[in-house]
CSV table of C-alpha atoms in Angstrom, one decimal:
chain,number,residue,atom,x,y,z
A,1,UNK,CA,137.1,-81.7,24.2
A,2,UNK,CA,133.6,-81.0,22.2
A,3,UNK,CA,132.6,-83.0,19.9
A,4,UNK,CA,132.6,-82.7,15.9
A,5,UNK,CA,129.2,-85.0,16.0
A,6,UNK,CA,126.1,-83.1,16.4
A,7,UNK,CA,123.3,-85.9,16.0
A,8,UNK,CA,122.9,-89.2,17.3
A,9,UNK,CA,120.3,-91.8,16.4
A,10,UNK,CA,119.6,-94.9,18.8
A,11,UNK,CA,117.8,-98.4,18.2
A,12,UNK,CA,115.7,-99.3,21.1
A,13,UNK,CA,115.4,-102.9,21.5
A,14,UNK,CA,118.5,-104.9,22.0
A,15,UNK,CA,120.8,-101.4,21.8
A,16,UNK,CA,119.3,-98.7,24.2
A,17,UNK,CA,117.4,-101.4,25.7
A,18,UNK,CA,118.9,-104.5,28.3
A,19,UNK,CA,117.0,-107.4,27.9
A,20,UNK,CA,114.6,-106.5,30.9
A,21,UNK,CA,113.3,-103.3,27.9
A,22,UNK,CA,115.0,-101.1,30.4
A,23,UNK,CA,117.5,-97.9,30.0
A,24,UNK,CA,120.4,-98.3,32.0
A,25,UNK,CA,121.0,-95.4,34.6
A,26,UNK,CA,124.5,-95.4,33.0
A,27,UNK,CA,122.8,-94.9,29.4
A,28,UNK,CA,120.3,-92.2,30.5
A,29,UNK,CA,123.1,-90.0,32.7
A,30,UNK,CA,125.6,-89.9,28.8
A,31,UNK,CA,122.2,-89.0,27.2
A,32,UNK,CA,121.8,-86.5,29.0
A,33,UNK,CA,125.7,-85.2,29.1
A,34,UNK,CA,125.1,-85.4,25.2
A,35,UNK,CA,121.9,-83.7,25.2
A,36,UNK,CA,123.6,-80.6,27.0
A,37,UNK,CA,126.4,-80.2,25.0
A,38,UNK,CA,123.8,-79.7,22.5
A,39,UNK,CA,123.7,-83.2,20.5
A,40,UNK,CA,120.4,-83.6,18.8
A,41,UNK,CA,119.5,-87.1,20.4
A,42,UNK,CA,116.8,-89.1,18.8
A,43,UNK,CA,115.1,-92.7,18.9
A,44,UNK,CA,115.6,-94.7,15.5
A,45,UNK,CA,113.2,-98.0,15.9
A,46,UNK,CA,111.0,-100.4,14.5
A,47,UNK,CA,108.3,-100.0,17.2
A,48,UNK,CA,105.6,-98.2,17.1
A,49,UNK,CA,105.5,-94.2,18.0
A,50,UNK,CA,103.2,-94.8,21.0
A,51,UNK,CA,105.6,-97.5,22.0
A,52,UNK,CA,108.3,-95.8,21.6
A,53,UNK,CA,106.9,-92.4,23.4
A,54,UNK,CA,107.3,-93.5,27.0
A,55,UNK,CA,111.2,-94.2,26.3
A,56,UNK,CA,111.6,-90.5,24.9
A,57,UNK,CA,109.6,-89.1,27.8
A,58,UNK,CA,111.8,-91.0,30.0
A,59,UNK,CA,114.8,-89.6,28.4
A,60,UNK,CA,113.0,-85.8,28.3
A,61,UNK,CA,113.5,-86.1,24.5
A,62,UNK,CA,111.5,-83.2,22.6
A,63,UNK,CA,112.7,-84.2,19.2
A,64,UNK,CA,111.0,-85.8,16.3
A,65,UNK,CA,111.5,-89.4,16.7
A,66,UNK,CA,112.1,-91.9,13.9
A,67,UNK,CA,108.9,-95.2,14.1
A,68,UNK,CA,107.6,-97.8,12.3
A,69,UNK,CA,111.9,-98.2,10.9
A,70,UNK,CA,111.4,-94.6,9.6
A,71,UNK,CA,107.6,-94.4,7.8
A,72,UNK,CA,106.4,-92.3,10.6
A,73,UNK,CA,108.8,-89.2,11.5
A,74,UNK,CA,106.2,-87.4,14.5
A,75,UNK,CA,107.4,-85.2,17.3
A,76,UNK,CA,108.0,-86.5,20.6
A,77,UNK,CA,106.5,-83.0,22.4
A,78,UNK,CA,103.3,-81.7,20.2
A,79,UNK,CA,102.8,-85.4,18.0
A,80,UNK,CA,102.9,-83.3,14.9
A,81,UNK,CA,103.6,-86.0,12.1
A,82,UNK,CA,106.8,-84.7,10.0
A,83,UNK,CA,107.0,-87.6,7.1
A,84,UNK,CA,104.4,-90.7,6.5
A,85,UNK,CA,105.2,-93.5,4.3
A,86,UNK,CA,102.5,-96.2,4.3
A,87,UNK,CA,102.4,-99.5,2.7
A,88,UNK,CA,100.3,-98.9,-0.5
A,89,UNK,CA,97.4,-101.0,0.1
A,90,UNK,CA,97.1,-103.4,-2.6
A,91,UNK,CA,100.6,-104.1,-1.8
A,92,UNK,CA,99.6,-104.6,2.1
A,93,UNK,CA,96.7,-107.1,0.9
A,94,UNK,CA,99.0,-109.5,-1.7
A,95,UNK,CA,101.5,-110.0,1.1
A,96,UNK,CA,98.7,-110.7,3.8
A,97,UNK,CA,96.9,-113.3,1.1
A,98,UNK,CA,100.1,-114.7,0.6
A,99,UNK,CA,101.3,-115.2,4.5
A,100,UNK,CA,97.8,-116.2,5.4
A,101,UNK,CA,98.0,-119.2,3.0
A,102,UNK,CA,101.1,-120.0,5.2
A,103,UNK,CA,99.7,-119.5,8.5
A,104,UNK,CA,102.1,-117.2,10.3
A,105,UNK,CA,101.2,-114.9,12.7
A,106,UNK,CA,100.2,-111.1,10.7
A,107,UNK,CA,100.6,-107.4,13.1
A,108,UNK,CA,98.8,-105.0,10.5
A,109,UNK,CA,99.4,-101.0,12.0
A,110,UNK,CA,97.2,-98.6,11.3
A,111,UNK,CA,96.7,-95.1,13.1
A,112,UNK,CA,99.5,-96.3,15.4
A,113,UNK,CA,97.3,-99.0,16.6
A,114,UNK,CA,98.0,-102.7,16.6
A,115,UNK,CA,95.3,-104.8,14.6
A,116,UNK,CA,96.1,-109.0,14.8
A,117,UNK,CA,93.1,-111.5,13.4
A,118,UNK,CA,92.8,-113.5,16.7
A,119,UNK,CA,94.7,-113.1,19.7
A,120,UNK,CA,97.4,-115.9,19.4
A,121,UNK,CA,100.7,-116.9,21.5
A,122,UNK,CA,103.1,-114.7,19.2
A,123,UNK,CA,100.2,-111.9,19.9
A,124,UNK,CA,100.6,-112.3,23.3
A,125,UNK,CA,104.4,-111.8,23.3
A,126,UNK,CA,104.3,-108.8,20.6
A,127,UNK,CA,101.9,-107.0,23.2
A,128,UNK,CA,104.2,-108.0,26.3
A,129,UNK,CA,107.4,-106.7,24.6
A,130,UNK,CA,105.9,-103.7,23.0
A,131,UNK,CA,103.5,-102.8,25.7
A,132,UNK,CA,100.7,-101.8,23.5
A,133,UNK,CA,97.0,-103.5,23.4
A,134,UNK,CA,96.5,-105.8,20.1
A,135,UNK,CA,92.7,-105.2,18.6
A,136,UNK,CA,91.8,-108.5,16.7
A,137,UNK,CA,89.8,-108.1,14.1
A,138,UNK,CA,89.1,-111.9,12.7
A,139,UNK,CA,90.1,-111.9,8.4
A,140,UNK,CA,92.6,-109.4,8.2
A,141,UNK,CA,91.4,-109.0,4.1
A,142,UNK,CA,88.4,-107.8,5.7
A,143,UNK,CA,89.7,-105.8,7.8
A,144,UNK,CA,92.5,-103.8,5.8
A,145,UNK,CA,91.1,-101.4,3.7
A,146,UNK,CA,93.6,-98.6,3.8
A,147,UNK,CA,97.1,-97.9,3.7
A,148,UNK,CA,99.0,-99.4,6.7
A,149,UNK,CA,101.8,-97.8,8.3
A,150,UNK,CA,103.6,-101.1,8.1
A,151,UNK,CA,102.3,-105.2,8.2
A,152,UNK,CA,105.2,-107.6,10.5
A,153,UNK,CA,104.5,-111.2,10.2
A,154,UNK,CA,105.6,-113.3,13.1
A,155,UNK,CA,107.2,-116.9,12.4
A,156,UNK,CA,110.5,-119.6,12.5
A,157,UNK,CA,113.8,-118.1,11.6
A,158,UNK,CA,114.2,-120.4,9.0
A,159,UNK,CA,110.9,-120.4,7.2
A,160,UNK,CA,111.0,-116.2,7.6
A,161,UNK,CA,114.3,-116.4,5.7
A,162,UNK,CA,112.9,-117.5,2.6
A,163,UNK,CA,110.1,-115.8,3.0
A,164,UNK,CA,111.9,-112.9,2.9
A,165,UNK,CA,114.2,-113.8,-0.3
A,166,UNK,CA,110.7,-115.3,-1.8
A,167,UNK,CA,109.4,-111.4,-1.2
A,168,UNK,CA,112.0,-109.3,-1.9
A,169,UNK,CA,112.2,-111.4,-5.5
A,170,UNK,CA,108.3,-110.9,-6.1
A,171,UNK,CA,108.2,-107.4,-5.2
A,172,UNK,CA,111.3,-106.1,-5.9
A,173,UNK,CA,111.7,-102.5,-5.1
A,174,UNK,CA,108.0,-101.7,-4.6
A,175,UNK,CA,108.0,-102.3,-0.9
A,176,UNK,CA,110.6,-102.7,1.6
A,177,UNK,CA,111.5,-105.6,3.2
A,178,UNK,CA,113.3,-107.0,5.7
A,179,UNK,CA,114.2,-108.7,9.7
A,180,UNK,CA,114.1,-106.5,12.8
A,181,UNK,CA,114.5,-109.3,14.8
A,182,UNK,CA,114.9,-113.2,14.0
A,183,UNK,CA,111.0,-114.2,13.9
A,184,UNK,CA,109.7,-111.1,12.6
A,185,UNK,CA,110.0,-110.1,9.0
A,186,UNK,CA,108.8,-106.3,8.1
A,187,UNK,CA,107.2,-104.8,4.9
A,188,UNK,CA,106.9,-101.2,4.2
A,189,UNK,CA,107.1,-98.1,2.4
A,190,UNK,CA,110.3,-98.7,0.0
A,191,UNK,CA,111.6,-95.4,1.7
A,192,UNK,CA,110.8,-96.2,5.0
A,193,UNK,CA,113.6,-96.6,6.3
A,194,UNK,CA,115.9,-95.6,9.2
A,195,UNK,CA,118.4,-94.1,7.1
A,196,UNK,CA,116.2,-92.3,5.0
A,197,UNK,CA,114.6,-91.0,7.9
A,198,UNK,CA,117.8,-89.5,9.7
A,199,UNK,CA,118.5,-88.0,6.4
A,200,UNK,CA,115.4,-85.7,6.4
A,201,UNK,CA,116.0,-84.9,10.0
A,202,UNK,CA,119.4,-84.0,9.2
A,203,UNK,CA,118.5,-82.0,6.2
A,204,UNK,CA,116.0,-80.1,8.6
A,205,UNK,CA,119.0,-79.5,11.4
A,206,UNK,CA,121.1,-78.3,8.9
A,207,UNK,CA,123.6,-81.2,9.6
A,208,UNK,CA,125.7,-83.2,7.9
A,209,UNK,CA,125.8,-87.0,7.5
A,210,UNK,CA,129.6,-87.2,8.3
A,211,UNK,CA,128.6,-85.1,11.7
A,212,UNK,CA,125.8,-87.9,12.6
A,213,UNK,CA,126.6,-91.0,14.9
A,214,UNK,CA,123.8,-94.2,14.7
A,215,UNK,CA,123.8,-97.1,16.9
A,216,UNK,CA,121.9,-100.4,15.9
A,217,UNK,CA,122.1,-103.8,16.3
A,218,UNK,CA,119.7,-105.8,13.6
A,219,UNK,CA,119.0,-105.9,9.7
A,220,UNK,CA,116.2,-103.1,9.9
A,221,UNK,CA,119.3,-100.5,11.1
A,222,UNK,CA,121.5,-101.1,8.3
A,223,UNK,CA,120.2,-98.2,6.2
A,224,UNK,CA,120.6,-96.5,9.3
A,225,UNK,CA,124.5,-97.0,9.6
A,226,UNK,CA,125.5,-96.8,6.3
A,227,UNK,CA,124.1,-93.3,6.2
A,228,UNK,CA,125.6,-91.8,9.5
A,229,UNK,CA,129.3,-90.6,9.6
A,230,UNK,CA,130.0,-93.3,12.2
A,231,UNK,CA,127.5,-96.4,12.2
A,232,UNK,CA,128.0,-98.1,15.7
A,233,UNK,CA,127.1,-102.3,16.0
A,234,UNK,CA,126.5,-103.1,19.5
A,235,UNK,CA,128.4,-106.7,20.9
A,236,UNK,CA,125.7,-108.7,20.9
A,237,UNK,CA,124.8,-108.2,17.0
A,238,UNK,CA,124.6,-111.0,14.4
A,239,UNK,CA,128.1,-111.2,12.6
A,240,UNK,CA,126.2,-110.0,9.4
A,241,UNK,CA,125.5,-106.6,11.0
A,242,UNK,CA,128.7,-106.5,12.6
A,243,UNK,CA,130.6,-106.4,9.0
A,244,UNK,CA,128.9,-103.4,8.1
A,245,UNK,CA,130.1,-101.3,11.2
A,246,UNK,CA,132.4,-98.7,11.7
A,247,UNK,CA,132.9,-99.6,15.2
A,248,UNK,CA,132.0,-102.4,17.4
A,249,UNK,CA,130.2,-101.3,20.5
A,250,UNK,CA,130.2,-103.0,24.1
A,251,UNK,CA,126.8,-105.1,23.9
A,252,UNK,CA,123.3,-103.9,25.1
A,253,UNK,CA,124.0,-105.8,28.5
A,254,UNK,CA,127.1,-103.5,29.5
A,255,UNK,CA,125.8,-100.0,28.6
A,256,UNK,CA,127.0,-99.9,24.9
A,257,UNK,CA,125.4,-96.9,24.0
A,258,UNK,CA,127.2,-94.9,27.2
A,259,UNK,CA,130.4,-96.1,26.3
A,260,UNK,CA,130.0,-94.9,22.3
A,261,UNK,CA,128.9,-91.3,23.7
A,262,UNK,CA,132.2,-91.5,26.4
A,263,UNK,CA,134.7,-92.3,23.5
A,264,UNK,CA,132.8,-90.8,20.8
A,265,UNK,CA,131.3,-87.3,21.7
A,266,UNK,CA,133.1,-86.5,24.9
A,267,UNK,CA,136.9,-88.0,24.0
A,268,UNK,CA,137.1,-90.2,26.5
């Protein structure tokens, strides 16, 4: 039976992604099936857009993909840029001041290039996770003198929690803020988000939201499932991303995202 669900937006890391960053051949063959029975399949992440690129090639995606948690919308085929939503600067620079009085560990993104102040351990691990060079710079206040894409600070859980509440209070709904992943704590645009993002590709596909599936598994894809027709939690989510879903997936571990596509698109 075909499907009623014409788009479908995937998280990379910890949903698409096993814990060795790689697509299952399970995951990649109900891609595809999707693909030809003419779902529009795009990537829906926090990671960068040339971090993210290799994963759509590998896929044969030719869609815009969704970066940065939605503040750059750029085309996996030509790299024409469809929406950017920087950080306005001023912005960028209090919450730098601020975190460098603290010490944590500050990504800054500019030009879809990774900027750090010295190469440190949490540096290290960004660039072995995301696969992408880090350029330090030394003061970052220095450095940043135009609107980023988007600023991550690296830290503990705990202290990254109340930073975050700390934030969000001070800046309200000037920026947006939140955790793609325990130790890292995002700020950007206030409309960068996934789900805003999926909503302009949608508008541009002439789809509906009710005809849209999304698949996450962390804070930063909240937006994301609240705004598709059917917003899919993978297994291995925290129980606080699990009460917003629709459905509960297998985890990222035991090809999650195929089984959605089997039960969801294809009946079964």
């Amino acid at each position: 039976m075909k499907t009623t669900y014409r788009m479908l937006a995937i998280d990379l890391d910890d949903t698409l992604l096993n814990g060795k960053l790689v697509i299952s051949q399970r995951n990649k063959e109900y891609i595809q099936r999707a693909r030809e029975a003419g779902v529009q399949v795009t990537l829906a992440t926090g990671r960068m857009y040339c971090s993210a690129l290799p994963y759509a090639r590998e896929l044969g995606l030719n869609l815009p993909l969704v970066t940065y948690q939605g503040a750059l919308v750029k085309e996996a085929v030509s790299g024409e840029v469809l929406l950017h939503l920087p950080v306005p600067l001023a912005l960028a620079r209090e919450a730098v001041a601020w975190v460098k009085r603290l010490g944590y560990h500050i990504n800054v993104y500019l030009d879809d290039k990774l900027y750090v102040e010295k190469m440190t351990p949490e540096a290290e691990q960004y660039v072995k996770i995301s696969g992408i060079p880090a350029h330090p710079v030394g003061n970052m206040l220095d450095f940043l003198q135009e609107d980023p894409t988007k600023v991550l600070f690296v830290g503990g859980v705990e202290e990254l929690n109340q930073l975050e509440v700390e934030m969000k209070q001070h800046f309200g709904s000037s920026l947006h803020i939140c955790k793609s992943k325990p130790h890292f704590l995002e700020l950007s645009h206030p409309e960068a988000t996934k789900g805003h993002a999926l909503d302009n590709l949608a508008r541009l596909w002439g789809i509906n939201r009710e005809q849209v599936i999304a698949i996450g598994d962390a804070p930063n894809d909240l937006e994301m499932l609240e705004y598709a027709g059917l917003g899919v939690v993978m297994g291995n989510a925290s129980q606080e991303v699990k009460a917003k879903a629709d459905y509960i997936a297998p985890s990222n571990e035991e090809d999650g995202v195929a089984h959605v596509i089997a039960k969801f698109i294809f009946q079964e």
